Amino acid sequence: MEVIMSQQPEERYEDTLLYRIRHSAAHVMAQAVLDFYPGARYTIGPPVENGFYYDFELPEPIKEDDLEKIEKRMRQIIAGGHPFVKKVLSADEARQVFKEQPYKLELIEGLEQGGFDEYGNPLEEKPEISIYQHDSFTDLCRGPHVESTRQINPSAVKLMSIAGAYWRGDEHNPMLTRIYGTAWSTSKELEEYLHMLEEAKARDHRKLGKELEIFFYEDEVGPGLPLWLPRGAVIIDELEALAKEMEDKAGYVRVRTPHLTKEDLFVRSGHLPYYAESMYPPMEIEGIKYYVKPMNCPMHHKIFSSKPRSYRDLPVRLAEYGTCYRYEKSGELFGLMRVRSMQMNDAHIYCSEDQFEQEFMGVIDLYKKYFDLFGIGKYSMRFSLHGKAGLGKKYVDNERLWLKTEEMVRRAMQNGGVPFVEAQDEAAFYGPKIDVQIWSAIGKEFTLATNQVDFAVPERFDLVFMNRDGVEETPLCIHRAPLSTHERMIGFLIEHYAGAFPVWLSPEHVRVIPITDNQNAYGAAIVAQLREQGIRASVDISSQRMNAKIREAQLMKVPYMLVVGENEASAGMVSLRVRDGSRQDNIPLAEFITRARERISTRSAQL
RNA sequence: GCCCACGUAGCUCAGUCGGUAGAGCACACCCUUGGUAAGGGUGUGGUCAUGGGUUCAAUUCCCAUCGUGGGCUCCA
């Protein structure tokens, strides 16, 4: 299992030639843009993964079609072989250079005070102020750059897209125009990159989800509210069966809770004070406000407190595949990965402090089992901590407990030997968490699974258990969702498997393909036998030729095709064609059933 | 929510520099009954996202709304 962690790579990206090429290409692009839009104000233009961008405030809107001419101008500039010249300046000198560039003046201010670097990141030390100049373009910049524009390969640079971006990433600031570009050492690398993007599109869950009839969206239903088709519902059922099986073994019990709750509950839980932005507005019935739940925890807390608990009862592990609704801004929605209605693989573990480590790591173990099963190798465990500035706003205001629980988590993870990266200001409002970060086919990062500590809410709910000494004690609560939500998990799995699910997860295990209509009845009989054995099967009795039927089954990525013609029917056999193209002709149905049942029951990755 | 782009048949897409639209697949019917990724023919199907405006005339131009996409912000 490959774990992406706080690795010490041989060479930091910042130190590579490619980084300098991209950084320099950003400057060249800025020059080209300024040539076309002399009134433009320019801000920052750093290298990023696979390329670079530059943010501008433009006097007029720019169109995708304009990228071509900018690219052309860039090539001219590159061909000029202009050296990149660095100059260190005083703040006042810098202000003189950029006197007509308000964004640059703001950056100089930050540099002078030592608070921020040119990208707005906080800095420890007061940096030197430098500019880089090439041809007619001068930028406030700490570098590094290539020596000459000639070191940028003009046939390995491409402008990709235009996007909006807030100045300094703050939505209260003006919206700038961002131009993304990509740059490589050779045109071959560029081509490979573009090819990779094409391939990523092919496994995009939004495309495959439609083609494989897993889910869809309907305008009249609403954005972010997916409709699961029968094939998608099968996957959901399989995941739930898996979760139940694993959770049963791990000592969870299942509960069920309503989708709606009175306002008071969410006031008590802290959702309304801290999480209201993500909640749907209330509805009023008989003078009482009700909210659709964004999380299941408050109800689970009520179940915990529904009777007196002894330390002997702990840990109590309440599990529910609860359906939650969150208001996500329209522009944030993304296929199945970011939705407004979601079903969470939720559970709350109530435990004493001395049980915490074991319980917390028990959840991490569960992750690992799932990830092994799915063959998920590329992920990162992110330890999400609170941010001091958010205390009392997005985080429960109790710094002492934040620090204490964060230390508990850190220690548990270290003792368990699980690698992780720490992330400031990413916690839940009620406590720190371990998030499992994954990447969608097109490279967006998402939190898949999550394991969260809650030190705040049990107290708000007066949750207690009687300890050994006969004294009431507040339990800790662990919120966890190893299988994420059905939406995000299945979105991820579609991409992970490129739609070719392992047999157990395949919406259709077997497609029976009669060669002629004469075998339709035989095919139907086989389907009946397969279903009897718990195998999901259907028979294709369309008027198409066998070749077309096979093609269709292949396109739907059905793992097993059973071709039955005259020979099979008369001998009571089947001919197996596996999704990978391999074949076993004229085998007894029972032999196939044994194979299929073995693959399904063991949730095998093998076909 | 913000910036930009897009929205034509169930799906994937052409097209109209303003004169009410076309292909392939899918679907229906007919012919074909065919051994491992598309047999042939005929036909059905669109108020060109929705609502306004300009115009003799709007699917095409303009505005608004809804939705989708690329980003930003935000997140399971």
Coordinates of N, CA, C and O in Angstrom, one line a residue, chain A residues 26-32 34-35 40-44 54 56 77 82-89 93-101 104 107-108 129-142 145:
Chain A
A26 N 5.2 32.0 -16.7 CA 4.1 32.9 -16.1 C 4.5 34.4 -16.4 O 3.6 35.2 -16.7
H27 N 5.7 34.7 -16.2 CA 6.1 36.1 -16.4 C 6.0 36.5 -17.9 O 5.5 37.5 -18.3
V28 N 6.4 35.5 -18.8 CA 6.2 35.8 -20.2 C 4.8 35.9 -20.6 O 4.4 36.8 -21.4
M29 N 3.9 35.1 -20.0 CA 2.5 35.2 -20.3 C 2.0 36.6 -19.8 O 1.2 37.3 -20.5
A30 N 2.4 37.0 -18.6 CA 2.0 38.3 -18.1 C 2.4 39.4 -19.1 O 1.6 40.3 -19.3
Q31 N 3.6 39.3 -19.6 CA 4.0 40.3 -20.5 C 3.1 40.4 -21.8 O 2.7 41.4 -22.2
A32 N 2.8 39.2 -22.3 CA 2.0 39.0 -23.4 C 0.6 39.6 -23.2 O 0.0 40.3 -24.0
L34 N -0.2 41.9 -21.0 CA -0.1 43.4 -20.9 C 0.1 44.0 -22.2 O -0.4 45.1 -22.4
D35 N 0.7 43.3 -23.2 CA 0.8 43.8 -24.5 C -0.6 44.0 -25.1 O -0.8 45.0 -25.9
A40 N -4.2 46.6 -18.0 CA -4.4 45.5 -17.0 C -3.5 45.8 -15.8 O -2.4 46.3 -15.9
R41 N -4.0 45.3 -14.7 CA -3.2 45.3 -13.5 C -2.9 43.9 -13.2 O -3.7 43.0 -13.4
Y42 N -1.6 43.6 -12.8 CA -1.2 42.3 -12.6 C -0.9 42.0 -11.2 O -0.5 42.9 -10.4
T43 N -1.2 40.8 -10.8 CA -1.1 40.5 -9.3 C 0.0 39.4 -9.1 O 1.2 39.8 -9.0
I44 N -0.4 38.2 -9.1 CA 0.7 37.1 -8.8 C 0.5 36.0 -9.9 O -0.5 35.9 -10.5
Y54 N -1.5 33.1 -13.9 CA -1.2 34.5 -13.5 C -2.6 35.1 -13.4 O -3.5 34.9 -14.2
F56 N -4.9 38.5 -13.2 CA -5.0 39.9 -13.7 C -6.3 40.6 -13.4 O -7.3 39.9 -13.2
I77 N 8.1 36.3 -27.7 CA 8.9 36.8 -26.5 C 10.0 35.8 -26.2 O 11.1 36.1 -26.0
H82 N 15.4 36.8 -24.1 CA 15.6 37.9 -23.1 C 16.1 37.3 -21.8 O 15.5 36.3 -21.3
P83 N 17.2 37.8 -21.2 CA 17.6 37.4 -19.9 C 16.7 37.8 -18.8 O 16.1 38.9 -18.9
F84 N 16.6 37.0 -17.7 CA 15.8 37.4 -16.5 C 16.8 38.0 -15.6 O 17.8 37.3 -15.2
V85 N 16.6 39.2 -15.2 CA 17.6 40.0 -14.4 C 16.9 40.3 -13.1 O 15.9 40.8 -13.0
K86 N 17.6 39.9 -12.0 CA 17.1 40.1 -10.7 C 17.7 41.4 -10.1 O 18.9 41.7 -10.3
K87 N 16.9 42.2 -9.4 CA 17.4 43.4 -8.7 C 16.8 43.4 -7.3 O 15.6 43.2 -7.1
V88 N 17.6 43.7 -6.3 CA 17.1 43.8 -4.9 C 16.9 45.3 -4.7 O 17.7 46.1 -5.0
L89 N 15.7 45.6 -4.2 CA 15.3 47.0 -4.0 C 14.9 47.3 -2.6 O 14.5 46.4 -1.8
E93 N 11.8 52.1 -3.3 CA 12.2 51.9 -4.7 C 11.2 51.0 -5.4 O 10.7 51.3 -6.5
A94 N 10.8 50.0 -4.7 CA 9.8 49.0 -5.3 C 8.5 49.8 -5.6 O 7.8 49.6 -6.6
R95 N 8.1 50.6 -4.6 CA 6.8 51.3 -4.7 C 6.9 52.2 -6.0 O 5.9 52.5 -6.7
Q96 N 8.1 52.8 -6.2 CA 8.3 53.7 -7.4 C 8.1 52.9 -8.7 O 7.4 53.3 -9.6
V97 N 8.7 51.7 -8.7 CA 8.6 50.8 -9.9 C 7.1 50.5 -10.2 O 6.7 50.5 -11.3
F98 N 6.4 50.1 -9.1 CA 5.0 49.6 -9.3 C 4.0 50.7 -8.9 O 2.9 50.3 -8.5
K99 N 4.3 51.9 -9.2 CA 3.4 53.0 -8.6 C 2.0 52.9 -9.3 O 1.0 53.4 -8.7
E100 N 1.9 52.3 -10.5 CA 0.6 52.2 -11.1 C 0.0 50.8 -10.9 O -1.0 50.5 -11.6
Q101 N 0.5 50.0 -10.1 CA 0.0 48.7 -9.9 C -0.4 48.5 -8.4 O 0.4 48.0 -7.6
K104 N 0.4 45.3 -6.6 CA 1.8 45.1 -6.3 C 2.2 46.0 -5.1 O 2.9 45.5 -4.2
L107 N 1.3 44.2 -2.1 CA 2.2 43.1 -1.8 C 3.5 43.6 -1.2 O 4.1 43.1 -0.3
I108 N 3.9 44.8 -1.7 CA 5.2 45.4 -1.2 C 4.9 45.7 0.3 O 5.8 45.5 1.1
I129 N 13.2 42.4 -0.8 CA 12.3 42.8 -1.9 C 13.1 42.8 -3.2 O 14.1 43.4 -3.3
S130 N 12.6 41.9 -4.1 CA 13.4 41.9 -5.4 C 12.4 41.9 -6.5 O 11.2 41.6 -6.4
I131 N 13.0 42.3 -7.6 CA 12.2 42.3 -8.9 C 13.0 41.5 -9.9 O 14.2 41.4 -9.8
Y132 N 12.2 40.9 -10.8 CA 12.8 40.2 -12.0 C 12.4 40.9 -13.2 O 11.2 41.3 -13.4
Q133 N 13.3 41.1 -14.1 CA 13.0 41.9 -15.3 C 13.4 41.0 -16.5 O 14.5 40.4 -16.5
H134 N 12.6 41.0 -17.5 CA 13.0 40.4 -18.8 C 12.3 41.2 -19.9 O 11.1 41.6 -19.7
D135 N 12.9 41.5 -21.0 CA 12.4 42.3 -22.0 C 11.7 43.5 -21.4 O 12.4 44.2 -20.7
S136 N 10.4 43.8 -21.7 CA 9.8 45.0 -21.3 C 9.0 44.8 -20.0 O 8.3 45.6 -19.5
F137 N 9.1 43.6 -19.4 CA 8.3 43.2 -18.3 C 9.1 43.1 -17.0 O 10.1 42.5 -16.9
T138 N 8.5 43.8 -16.0 CA 9.1 43.8 -14.6 C 8.1 43.3 -13.6 O 7.0 43.7 -13.6
D139 N 8.5 42.3 -12.8 CA 7.6 41.8 -11.8 C 8.3 41.8 -10.4 O 9.5 41.5 -10.3
L140 N 7.4 42.0 -9.4 CA 7.9 41.9 -8.1 C 7.9 40.4 -7.8 O 6.9 39.7 -8.0
C141 N 9.1 39.9 -7.5 CA 9.2 38.4 -7.5 C 10.5 38.0 -6.8 O 11.5 38.7 -6.9
R142 N 10.4 36.9 -6.1 CA 11.6 36.4 -5.4 C 12.3 35.4 -6.2 O 13.3 34.8 -5.8
H145 N 14.2 32.1 -11.5 CA 13.8 32.0 -12.9 C 14.9 31.3 -13.7 O 16.0 31.1 -13.2

